[in-house]
Coordinates of C-alpha atoms in Angstrom, one line a residue:
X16 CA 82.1 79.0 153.3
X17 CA 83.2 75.6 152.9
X18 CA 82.1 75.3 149.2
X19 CA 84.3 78.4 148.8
X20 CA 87.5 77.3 150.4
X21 CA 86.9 74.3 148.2
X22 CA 87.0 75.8 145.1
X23 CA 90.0 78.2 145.9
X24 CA 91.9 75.2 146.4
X25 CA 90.6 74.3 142.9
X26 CA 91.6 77.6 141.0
X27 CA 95.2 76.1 140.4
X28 CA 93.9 73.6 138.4
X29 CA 91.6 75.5 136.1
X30 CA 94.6 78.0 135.4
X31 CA 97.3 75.7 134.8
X32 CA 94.8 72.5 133.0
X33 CA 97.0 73.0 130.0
X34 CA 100.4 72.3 132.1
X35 CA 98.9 69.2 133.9
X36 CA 97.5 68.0 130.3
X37 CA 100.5 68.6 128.4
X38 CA 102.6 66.8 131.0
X39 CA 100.0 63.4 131.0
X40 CA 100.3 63.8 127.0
X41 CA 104.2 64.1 127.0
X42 CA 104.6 61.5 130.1
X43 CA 102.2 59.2 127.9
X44 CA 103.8 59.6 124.2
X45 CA 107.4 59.3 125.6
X46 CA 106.1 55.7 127.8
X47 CA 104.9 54.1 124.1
X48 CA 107.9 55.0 122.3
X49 CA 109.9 54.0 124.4
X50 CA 108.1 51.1 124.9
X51 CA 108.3 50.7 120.9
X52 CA 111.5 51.3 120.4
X53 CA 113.2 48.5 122.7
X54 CA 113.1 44.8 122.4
X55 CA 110.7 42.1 123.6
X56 CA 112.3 40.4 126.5
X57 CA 110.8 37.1 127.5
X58 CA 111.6 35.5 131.4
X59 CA 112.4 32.0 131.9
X60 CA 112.5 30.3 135.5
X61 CA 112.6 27.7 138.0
X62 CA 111.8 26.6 140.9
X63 CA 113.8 24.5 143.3
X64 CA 113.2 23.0 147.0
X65 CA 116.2 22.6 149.4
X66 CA 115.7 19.3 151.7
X67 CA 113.1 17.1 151.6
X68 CA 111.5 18.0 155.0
X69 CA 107.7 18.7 152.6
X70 CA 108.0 14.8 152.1
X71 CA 108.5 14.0 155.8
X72 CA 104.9 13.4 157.7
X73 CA 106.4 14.6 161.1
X74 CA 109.2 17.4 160.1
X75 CA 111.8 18.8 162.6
X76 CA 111.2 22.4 162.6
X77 CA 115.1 22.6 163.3
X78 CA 115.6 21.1 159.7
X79 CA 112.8 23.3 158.9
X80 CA 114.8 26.4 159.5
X81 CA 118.0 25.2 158.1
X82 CA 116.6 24.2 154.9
X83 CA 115.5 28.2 154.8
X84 CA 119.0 29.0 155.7
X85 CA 120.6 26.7 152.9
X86 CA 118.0 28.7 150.9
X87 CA 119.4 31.3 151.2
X88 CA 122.9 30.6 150.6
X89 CA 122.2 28.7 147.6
X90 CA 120.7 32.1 146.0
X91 CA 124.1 33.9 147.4
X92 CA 126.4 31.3 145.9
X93 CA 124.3 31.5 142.7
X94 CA 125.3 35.1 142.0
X95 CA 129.3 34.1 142.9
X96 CA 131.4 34.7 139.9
X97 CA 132.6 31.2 140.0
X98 CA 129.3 30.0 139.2
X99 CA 129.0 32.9 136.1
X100 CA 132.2 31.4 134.6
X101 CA 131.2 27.3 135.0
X102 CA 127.7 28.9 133.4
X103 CA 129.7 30.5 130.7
X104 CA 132.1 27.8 129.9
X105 CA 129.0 25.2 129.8
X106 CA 127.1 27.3 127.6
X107 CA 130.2 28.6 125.1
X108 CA 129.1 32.0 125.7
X109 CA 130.9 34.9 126.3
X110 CA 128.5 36.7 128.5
X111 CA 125.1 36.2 130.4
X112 CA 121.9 37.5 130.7
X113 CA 120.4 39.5 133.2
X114 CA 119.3 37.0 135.7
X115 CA 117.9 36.4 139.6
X116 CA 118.3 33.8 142.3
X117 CA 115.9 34.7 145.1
X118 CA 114.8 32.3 148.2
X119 CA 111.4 33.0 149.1
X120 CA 110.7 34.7 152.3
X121 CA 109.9 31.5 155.2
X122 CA 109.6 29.0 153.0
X123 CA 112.2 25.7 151.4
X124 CA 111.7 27.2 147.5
X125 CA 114.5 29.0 145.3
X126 CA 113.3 31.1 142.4
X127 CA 115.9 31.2 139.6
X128 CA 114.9 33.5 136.6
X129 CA 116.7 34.7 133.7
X130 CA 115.3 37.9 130.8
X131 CA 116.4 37.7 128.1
X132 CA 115.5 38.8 124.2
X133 CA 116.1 35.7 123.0
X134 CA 113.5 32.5 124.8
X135 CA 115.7 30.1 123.9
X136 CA 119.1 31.3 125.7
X137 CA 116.8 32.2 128.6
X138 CA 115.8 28.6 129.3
X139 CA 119.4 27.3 128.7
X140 CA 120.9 29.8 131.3
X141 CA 118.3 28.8 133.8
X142 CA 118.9 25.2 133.4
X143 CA 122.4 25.4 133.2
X144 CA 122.0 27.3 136.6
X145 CA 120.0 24.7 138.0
X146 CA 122.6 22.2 137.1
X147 CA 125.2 24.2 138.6
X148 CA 123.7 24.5 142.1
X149 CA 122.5 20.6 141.8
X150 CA 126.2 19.8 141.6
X151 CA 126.9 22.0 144.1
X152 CA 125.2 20.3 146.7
X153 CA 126.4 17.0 148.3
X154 CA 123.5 15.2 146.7
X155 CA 124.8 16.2 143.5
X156 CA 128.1 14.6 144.0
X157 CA 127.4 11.5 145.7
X158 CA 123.6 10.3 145.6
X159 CA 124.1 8.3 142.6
X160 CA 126.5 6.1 144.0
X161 CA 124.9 5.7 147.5
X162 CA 121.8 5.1 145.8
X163 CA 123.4 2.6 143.7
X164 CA 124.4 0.6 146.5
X165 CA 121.5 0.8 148.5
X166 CA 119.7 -0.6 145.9
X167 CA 121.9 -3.0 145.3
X168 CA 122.0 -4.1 149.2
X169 CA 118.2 -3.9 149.3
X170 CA 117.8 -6.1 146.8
X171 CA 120.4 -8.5 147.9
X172 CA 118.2 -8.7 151.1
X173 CA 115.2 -9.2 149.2
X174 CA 116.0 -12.1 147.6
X175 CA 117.8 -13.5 151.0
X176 CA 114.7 -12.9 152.7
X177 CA 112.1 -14.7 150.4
X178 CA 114.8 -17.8 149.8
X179 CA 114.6 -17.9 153.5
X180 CA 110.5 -17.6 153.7
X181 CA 111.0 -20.5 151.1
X182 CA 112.9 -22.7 153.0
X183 CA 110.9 -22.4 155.8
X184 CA 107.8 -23.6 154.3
X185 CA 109.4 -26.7 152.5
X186 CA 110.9 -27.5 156.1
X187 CA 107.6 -26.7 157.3
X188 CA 106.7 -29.5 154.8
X189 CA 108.9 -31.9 156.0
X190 CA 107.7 -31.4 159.5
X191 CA 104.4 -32.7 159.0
X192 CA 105.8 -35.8 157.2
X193 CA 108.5 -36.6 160.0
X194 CA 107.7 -39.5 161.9
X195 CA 110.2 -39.8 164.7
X196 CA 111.0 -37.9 167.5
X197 CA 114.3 -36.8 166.4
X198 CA 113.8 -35.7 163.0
X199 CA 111.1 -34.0 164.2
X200 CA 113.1 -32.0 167.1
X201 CA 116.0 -31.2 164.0
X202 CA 113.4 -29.7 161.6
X203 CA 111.6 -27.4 164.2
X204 CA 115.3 -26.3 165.3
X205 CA 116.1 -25.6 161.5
X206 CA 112.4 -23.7 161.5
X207 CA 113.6 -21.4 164.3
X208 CA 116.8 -20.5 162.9
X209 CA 115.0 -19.9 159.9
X210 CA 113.0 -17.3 161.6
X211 CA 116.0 -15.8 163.6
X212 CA 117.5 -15.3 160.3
X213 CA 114.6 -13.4 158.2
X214 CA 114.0 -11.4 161.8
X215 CA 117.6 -10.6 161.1
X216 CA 117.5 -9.6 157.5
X217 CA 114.3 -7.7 157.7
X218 CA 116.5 -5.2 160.3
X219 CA 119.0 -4.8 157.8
X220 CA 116.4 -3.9 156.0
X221 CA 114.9 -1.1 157.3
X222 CA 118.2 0.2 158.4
X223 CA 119.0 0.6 154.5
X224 CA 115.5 2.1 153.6
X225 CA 116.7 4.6 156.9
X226 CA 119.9 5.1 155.4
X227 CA 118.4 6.7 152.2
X228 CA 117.0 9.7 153.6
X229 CA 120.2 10.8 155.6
X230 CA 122.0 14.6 154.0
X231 CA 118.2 15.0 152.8
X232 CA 118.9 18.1 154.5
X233 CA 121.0 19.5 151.8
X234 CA 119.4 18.3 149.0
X235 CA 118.2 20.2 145.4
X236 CA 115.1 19.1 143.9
X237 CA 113.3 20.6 140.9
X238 CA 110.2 21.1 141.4
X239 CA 108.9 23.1 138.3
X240 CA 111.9 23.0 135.8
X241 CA 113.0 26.1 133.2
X242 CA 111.0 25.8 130.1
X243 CA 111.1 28.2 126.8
X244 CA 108.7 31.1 127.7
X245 CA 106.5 32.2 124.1
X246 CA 104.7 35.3 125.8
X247 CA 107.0 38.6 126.3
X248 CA 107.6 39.8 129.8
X249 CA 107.3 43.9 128.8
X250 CA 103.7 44.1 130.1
X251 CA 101.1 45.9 127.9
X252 CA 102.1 49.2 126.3
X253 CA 98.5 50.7 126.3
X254 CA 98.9 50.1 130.2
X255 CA 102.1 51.2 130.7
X256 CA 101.6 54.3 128.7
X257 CA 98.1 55.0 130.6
X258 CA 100.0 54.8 134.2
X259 CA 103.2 56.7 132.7
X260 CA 100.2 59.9 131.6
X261 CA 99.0 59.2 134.8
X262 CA 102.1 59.9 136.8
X263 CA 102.7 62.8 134.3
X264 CA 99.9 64.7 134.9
X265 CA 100.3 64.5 138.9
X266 CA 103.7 65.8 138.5
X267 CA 101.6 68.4 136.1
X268 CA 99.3 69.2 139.3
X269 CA 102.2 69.4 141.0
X270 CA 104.0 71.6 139.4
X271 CA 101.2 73.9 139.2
X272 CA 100.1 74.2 143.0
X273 CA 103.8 75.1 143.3
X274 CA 103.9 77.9 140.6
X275 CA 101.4 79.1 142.0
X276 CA 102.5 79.2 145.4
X277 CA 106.1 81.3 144.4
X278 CA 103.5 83.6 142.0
X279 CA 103.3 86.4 143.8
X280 CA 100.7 88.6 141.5
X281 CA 97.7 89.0 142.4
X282 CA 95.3 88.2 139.9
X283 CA 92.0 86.9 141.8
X284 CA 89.5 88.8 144.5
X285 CA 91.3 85.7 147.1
X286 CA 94.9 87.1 146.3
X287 CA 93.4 90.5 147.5
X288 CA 91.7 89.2 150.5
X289 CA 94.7 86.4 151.6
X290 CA 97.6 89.1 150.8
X291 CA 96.0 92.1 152.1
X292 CA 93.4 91.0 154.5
X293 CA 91.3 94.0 152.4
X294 CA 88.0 93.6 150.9
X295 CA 87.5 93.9 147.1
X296 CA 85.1 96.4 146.7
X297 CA 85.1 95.9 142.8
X298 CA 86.8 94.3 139.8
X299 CA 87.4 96.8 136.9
X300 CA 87.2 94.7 133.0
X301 CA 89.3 95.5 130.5
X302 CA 87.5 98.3 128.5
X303 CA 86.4 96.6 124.8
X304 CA 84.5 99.9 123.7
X305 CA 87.7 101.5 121.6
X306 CA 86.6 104.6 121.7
X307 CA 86.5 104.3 125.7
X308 CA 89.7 102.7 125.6
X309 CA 91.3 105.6 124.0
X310 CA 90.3 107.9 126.7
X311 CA 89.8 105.4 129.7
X312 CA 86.1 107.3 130.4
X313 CA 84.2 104.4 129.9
X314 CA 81.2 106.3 132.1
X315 CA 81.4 108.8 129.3
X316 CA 81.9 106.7 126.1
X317 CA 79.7 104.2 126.8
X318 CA 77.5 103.5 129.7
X319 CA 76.7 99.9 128.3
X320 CA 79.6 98.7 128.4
X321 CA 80.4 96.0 131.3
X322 CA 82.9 98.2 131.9
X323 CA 80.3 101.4 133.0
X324 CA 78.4 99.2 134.9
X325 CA 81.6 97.7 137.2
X326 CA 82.0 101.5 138.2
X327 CA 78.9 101.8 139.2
X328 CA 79.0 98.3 141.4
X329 CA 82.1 99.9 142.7
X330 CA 80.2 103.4 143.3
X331 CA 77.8 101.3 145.2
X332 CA 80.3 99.2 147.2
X333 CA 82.4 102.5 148.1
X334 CA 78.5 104.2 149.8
X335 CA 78.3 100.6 151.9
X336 CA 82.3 100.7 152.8
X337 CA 81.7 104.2 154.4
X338 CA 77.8 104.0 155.4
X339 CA 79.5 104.3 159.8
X340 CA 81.9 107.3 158.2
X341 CA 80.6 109.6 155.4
X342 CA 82.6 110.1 153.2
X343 CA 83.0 113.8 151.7
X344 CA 86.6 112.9 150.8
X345 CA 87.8 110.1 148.8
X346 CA 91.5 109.3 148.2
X347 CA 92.3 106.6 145.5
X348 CA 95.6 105.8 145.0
X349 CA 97.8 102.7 143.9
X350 CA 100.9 100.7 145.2
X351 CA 102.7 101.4 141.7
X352 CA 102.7 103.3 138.6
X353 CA 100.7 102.5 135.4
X354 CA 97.5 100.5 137.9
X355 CA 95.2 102.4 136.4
X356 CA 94.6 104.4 140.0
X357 CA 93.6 107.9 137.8
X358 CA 91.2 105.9 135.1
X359 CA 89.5 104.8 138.1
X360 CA 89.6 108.1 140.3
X361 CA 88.1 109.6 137.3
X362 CA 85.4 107.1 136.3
X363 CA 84.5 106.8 140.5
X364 CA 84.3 110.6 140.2
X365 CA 81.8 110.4 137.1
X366 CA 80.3 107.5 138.5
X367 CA 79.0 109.8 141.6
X368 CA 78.5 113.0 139.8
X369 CA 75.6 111.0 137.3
X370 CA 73.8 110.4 140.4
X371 CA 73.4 114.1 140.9
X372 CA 76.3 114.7 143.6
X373 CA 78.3 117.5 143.5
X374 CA 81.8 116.1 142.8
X375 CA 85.3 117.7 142.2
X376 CA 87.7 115.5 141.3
X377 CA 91.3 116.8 142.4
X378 CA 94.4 115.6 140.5
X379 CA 97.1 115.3 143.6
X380 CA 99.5 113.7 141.5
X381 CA 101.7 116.4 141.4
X382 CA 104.8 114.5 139.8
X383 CA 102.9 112.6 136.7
X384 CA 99.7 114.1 136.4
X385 CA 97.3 112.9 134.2
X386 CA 93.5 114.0 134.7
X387 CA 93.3 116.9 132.4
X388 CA 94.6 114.4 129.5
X389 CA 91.7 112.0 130.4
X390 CA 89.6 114.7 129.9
X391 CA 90.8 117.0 127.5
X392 CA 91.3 120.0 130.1
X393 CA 94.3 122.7 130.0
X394 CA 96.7 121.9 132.6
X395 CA 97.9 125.8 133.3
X396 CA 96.0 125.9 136.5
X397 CA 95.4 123.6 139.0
X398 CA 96.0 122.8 143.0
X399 CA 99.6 124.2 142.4
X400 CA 97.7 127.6 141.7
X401 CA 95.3 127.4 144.3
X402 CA 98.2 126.4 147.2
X403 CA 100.5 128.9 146.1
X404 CA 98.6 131.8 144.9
X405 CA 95.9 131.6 147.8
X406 CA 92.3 130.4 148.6
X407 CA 90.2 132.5 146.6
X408 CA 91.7 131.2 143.6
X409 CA 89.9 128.0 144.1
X410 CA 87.3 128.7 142.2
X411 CA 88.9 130.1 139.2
X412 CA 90.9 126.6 139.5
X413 CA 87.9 124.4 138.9
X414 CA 87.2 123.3 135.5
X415 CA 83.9 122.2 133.7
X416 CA 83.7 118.7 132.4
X417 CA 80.9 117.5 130.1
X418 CA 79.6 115.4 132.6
X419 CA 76.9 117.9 134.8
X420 CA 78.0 118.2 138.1
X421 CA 81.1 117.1 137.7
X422 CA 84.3 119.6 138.3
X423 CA 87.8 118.6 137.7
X424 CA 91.0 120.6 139.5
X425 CA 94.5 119.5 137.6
X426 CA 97.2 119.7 139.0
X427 CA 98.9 123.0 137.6
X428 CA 102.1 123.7 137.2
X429 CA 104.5 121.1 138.6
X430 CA 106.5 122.1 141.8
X431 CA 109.8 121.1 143.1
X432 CA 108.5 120.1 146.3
X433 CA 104.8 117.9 145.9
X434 CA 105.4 116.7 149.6
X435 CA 106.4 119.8 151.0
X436 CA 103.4 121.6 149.6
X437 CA 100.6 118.2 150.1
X438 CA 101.6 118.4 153.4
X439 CA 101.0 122.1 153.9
X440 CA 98.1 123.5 155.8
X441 CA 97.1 125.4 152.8
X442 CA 96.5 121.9 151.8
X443 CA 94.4 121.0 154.4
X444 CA 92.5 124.3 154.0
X445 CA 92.0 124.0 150.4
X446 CA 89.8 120.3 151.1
X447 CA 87.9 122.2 153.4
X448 CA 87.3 124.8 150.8
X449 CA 86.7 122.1 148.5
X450 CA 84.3 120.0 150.8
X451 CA 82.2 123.1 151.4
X452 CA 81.8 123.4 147.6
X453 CA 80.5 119.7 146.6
X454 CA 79.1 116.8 148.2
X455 CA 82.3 114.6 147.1
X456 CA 85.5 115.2 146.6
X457 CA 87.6 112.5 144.9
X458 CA 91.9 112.6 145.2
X459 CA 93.8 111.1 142.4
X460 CA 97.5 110.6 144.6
X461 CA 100.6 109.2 143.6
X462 CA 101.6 105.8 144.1
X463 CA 102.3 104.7 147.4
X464 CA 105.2 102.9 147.5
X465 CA 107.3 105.6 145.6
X466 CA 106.5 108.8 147.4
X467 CA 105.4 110.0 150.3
X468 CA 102.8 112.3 149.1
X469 CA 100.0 109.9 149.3
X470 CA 100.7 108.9 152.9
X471 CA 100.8 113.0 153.5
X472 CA 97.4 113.0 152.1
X473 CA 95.6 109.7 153.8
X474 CA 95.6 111.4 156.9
X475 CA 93.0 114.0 156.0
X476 CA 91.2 112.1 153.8
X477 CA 87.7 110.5 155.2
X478 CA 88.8 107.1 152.9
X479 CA 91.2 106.0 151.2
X480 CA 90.5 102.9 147.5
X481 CA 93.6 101.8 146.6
X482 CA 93.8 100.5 143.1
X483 CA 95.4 97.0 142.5
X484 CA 96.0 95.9 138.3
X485 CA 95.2 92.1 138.2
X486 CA 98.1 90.0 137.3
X487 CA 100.4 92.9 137.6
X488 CA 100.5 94.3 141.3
X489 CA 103.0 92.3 143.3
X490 CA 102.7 90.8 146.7
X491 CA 105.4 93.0 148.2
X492 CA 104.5 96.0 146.6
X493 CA 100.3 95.5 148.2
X494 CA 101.7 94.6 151.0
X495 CA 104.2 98.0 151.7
X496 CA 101.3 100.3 150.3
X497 CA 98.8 98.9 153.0
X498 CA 101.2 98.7 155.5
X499 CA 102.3 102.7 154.9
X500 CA 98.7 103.7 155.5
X501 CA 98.2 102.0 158.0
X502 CA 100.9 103.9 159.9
X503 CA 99.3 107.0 159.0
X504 CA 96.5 105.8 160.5
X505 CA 94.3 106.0 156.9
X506 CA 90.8 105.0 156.4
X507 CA 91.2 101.9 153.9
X508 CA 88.3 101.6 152.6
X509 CA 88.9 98.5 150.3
X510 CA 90.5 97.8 146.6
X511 CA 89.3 97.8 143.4
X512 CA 90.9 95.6 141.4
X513 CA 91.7 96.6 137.9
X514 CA 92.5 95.8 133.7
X515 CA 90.9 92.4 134.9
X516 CA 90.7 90.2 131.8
X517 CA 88.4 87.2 131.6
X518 CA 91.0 85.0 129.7
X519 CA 93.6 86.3 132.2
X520 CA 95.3 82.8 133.2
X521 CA 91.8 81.2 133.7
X522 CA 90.0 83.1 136.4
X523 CA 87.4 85.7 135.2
X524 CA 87.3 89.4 137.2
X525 CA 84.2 88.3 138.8
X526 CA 83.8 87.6 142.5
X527 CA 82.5 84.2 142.1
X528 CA 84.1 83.1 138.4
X529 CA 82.1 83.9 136.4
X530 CA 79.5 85.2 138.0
X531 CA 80.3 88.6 137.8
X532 CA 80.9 88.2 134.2
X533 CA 76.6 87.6 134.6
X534 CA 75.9 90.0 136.3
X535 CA 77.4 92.6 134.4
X536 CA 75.7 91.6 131.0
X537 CA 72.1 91.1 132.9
X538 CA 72.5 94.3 134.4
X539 CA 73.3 96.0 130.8
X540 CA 70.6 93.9 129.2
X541 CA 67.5 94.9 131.8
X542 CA 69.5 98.7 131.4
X543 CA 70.0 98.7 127.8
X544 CA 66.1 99.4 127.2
X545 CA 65.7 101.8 130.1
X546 CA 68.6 104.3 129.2
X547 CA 68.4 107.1 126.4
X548 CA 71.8 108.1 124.2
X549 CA 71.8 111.1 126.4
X550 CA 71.0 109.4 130.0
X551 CA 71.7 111.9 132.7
X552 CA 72.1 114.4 130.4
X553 CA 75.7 113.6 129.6
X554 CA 77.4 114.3 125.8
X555 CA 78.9 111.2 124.5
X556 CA 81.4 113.2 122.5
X557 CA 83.7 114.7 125.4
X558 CA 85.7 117.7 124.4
X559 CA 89.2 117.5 123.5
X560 CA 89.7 113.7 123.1
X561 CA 93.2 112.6 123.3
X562 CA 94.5 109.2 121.8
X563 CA 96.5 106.9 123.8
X564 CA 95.7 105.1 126.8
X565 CA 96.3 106.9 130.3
X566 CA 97.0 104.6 133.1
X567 CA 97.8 107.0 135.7

């Protein structure tokens, strides 16, 4: 069961394989030439750090966050008109490319990047943005004169404190030469002040080194400055193509599961099941033998045909359908005209009558009639005659078929009221007569939907195959003919599903794919040996052939 429901969820796919494959093809062409047809564009970028807090071996985690936050401005003011213009007017161009400044989610880093078709213009609009947000900042306008003079300072001090390392050695000299007490009390004071001094200069010092890293805050540094890119940034064609087929033929899928959720034909044994809730009790093959075609009697024309052997699957199903209720009277009848509903009420009743049963076959359509074409009979007579003229006409009614045991009632001479006289109790008594001449008799009724007179009839009937033609029957119009027999509390037996074609949109008339297609060509091989020209004694030149196809 599982298996099945899988591959019913699968069927869209094999039907519509040329939609999802022409979509992937068209999705995949139209990605490469596009691709083709525009330019190269090559990316050129940098990277920047705000602050210096990286450099720092114990960071503040508040200068942490506000080096984020500077970030972050930075990439605003980057995008400012003001900064587009000074770019401009440093660069003598008259427009820019398409560029980025992005600050990189918790961390000090700014991303500048610039695509362009031309490499070289890309590098000189990102460094030209790089200079602009260097000269932004306050390092950018004043850390080459501090540094200047902290360098300058520093040095001063250098030299001050090594003169004064000097002179404190040569005094410490002149110390151990000193011989009085005096001269040696002045140089050991001179020594100290000495000391004092350098203690004092090396301060100074390290205030100045201090002083370098204060606004490091709000500092740019390059870290991996714009260079001239050589490889294109358009990504791989053959790639791009393969994911734009890719996305092509899932909108292909797609688009088929939904076309074939608004189709409402049914085509498939599943449609008959999930819009009916009705068994299939067989699927009815387009007839290939022509000379069957012309007539529709396939059980006639050629018993070998697939065709033959689907009615008698059918004839089969229809004993199993009714094996709690026998069935003496069988109504088939169809939602709509031109389903094939009297090709199969008169193959069903041939079907029977080659298995020795007694069959008439009764042609209730009493606005389009069409048995007595099907078999070549005069129409003169017919249940018209029998209702109106009285019972023990009925026999005089019944016309010989070339098929043994098979009898045939037209319909007669059309009346102004079919319902009035279908729903008669002459009608009623005329089945009984009918049933009490045969062992089956088979209805051909009008459609469903568009008379009464079928509903009339389901009521008497022991069961009632309605007829369904594969990718023509509607939804709506299965639906209403099920749902008006049911009212009249009918017997439905099943449907036979007809004019299934095994190119029909993919699915095969089988019940399992095609399996049925199989089983119909084994059964006609291990039958084809078995079977004379003349099984069951039955001509295969039937009287009064008629061109043209009857549907009924």
């Amino acid at each position: 069961m599982a298996t099945s429901e899988f591959w019913k969820y699968l069927r869209p796919l094999k039907r519509w394989w040329w939609l999802i494959v022409l979509a992937g093809m068209v999705a995949g062409v139209s990605s490469m030439a596009y691709g083709l047809s525009r330019p190269l564009l090559y990316r050129s970028t940098a990277t920047l750090m705000i602050g210096s807090a990286i450099q720092d071996p114990n960071p503040d985690n508040t200068q942490f966050f506000l080096a984020q936050a500077l970030a972050r401005t930075y990439a605003d003011i980057a995008r400012r008109d003001s900064v587009r213009g000074a770019v401009m007017q440093a660069l003598e161009m008259d427009w820019l490319p398409s560029y980025s400044v992005t600050a990189r989610t918790d961390s000090q880093l700014l991303e500048v990047a610039v695509v362009d078709v031309d490499p070289d213009r890309a590098q000189a609009v990102a460094a030209e943005l790089v200079n602009q947000l260097f000269r932004l900042s306050p390092a950018g306008r004043e850390s080459n004169q501090r540094e200047f003079f902290v360098q300058e300072q520093l040095q001063k001090l250098e030299t001050t404190i090594l003169d004064t390392e000097e002179e404190i050695v040569r005094r410490g000299e002149e110390l151990a030469q000193a011989l009085s007490a005096r001269d040696i009390r002045d140089i050991e004071d001179d020594i100290r002040a000495l000391e004092n001094k350098i203690t004092s200069l090396q301060a100074n010092y390290a205030a100045l080194l201090s002083n370098t890293g204060r606004g490091a805050i709000n500092t740019v540094n390059v870290i991996d400055p714009p260079v001239v890119p050589t490889q294109p940034v358009s990504g791989d064609l053959w790639v791009t193509a393969a994911l734009a087929a890719l996305i092509g033929a899932l909108l292909g899928t797609a688009a088929a599961y939904l076309l074939e959720f608004i189709d409402d034909r049914i085509k498939t044994v599943e449609n008959v099941h999930d819009m009916t809730d009705l068994p299939t009790l067989g699927t009815i093959p387009a007839i290939a033998n022509v000379a069957a075609k012309q007539r529709g009697l396939v059980m006639i024309a050629d018993q070998q045909d697939i065709s033959a052997e689907a009615f008698r699957v059918l004839r089969t199903n229809l004993l199993f359908a009714s094996v709690d209720h026998p069935l003496h009277v069988l109504q088939i009848a169809s939602p709509s005209p031109n389903e094939g509903k009297s090709l199969v009420a008169s193959n069903v009743a041939t079907a029977f009558a080659q298995t020795g049963k007694r069959v008439v076959l009764v042609d209730a359509d009493l606005r389009r009639p069409s048995v007595h074409r099907l078999f070549g009979l005069v129409n003169n007579v017919g249940v018209t005659s029998a209702l109106v003229g009285g019972l023990e006409t009925v026999e005089s009614t019944l016309q010989k078929t070339t098929v043994p045991n098979l009898l045939v009632m037209t319909s007669g001479p059309l009346p102004p009221n079919p319902s009035e006289l279908l729903s008669s109790q002459r009608m009623q008594e005329l089945l009984a007569r009918l049933k009490g001449l045969c062992d089956l008799v088979v209805l051909d009724s009008p459609p469903v939907t568009l008379v009464s007179d079928t509903a009339v009839l389901a009521g008497s009937v022991d069961g009632v195959l309605l007829v369904f033609r594969a990718v023509e029957t509607r939804r709506d119009a299965a639906r209403n003919a099920v749902r008006a027999l049911q009212q009249v509390h009918a017997h439905l037996l099943g449907v036979a599903l007809n004019f299934v074609s095994g190119d029909s949109h993919g699915y095969f008339y089988s019940y399992n794919s095609d399996y049925g297609n199989r089983y119909y060509r084994t059964a006609y091989m291990r039958n084809k040996g078995q079977r004379s020209g003349n099984e069951d004694g039955v001509s295969r030149q039937p009287s009064g052939a008629v061109s043209g196809e009857v549907q009924g």
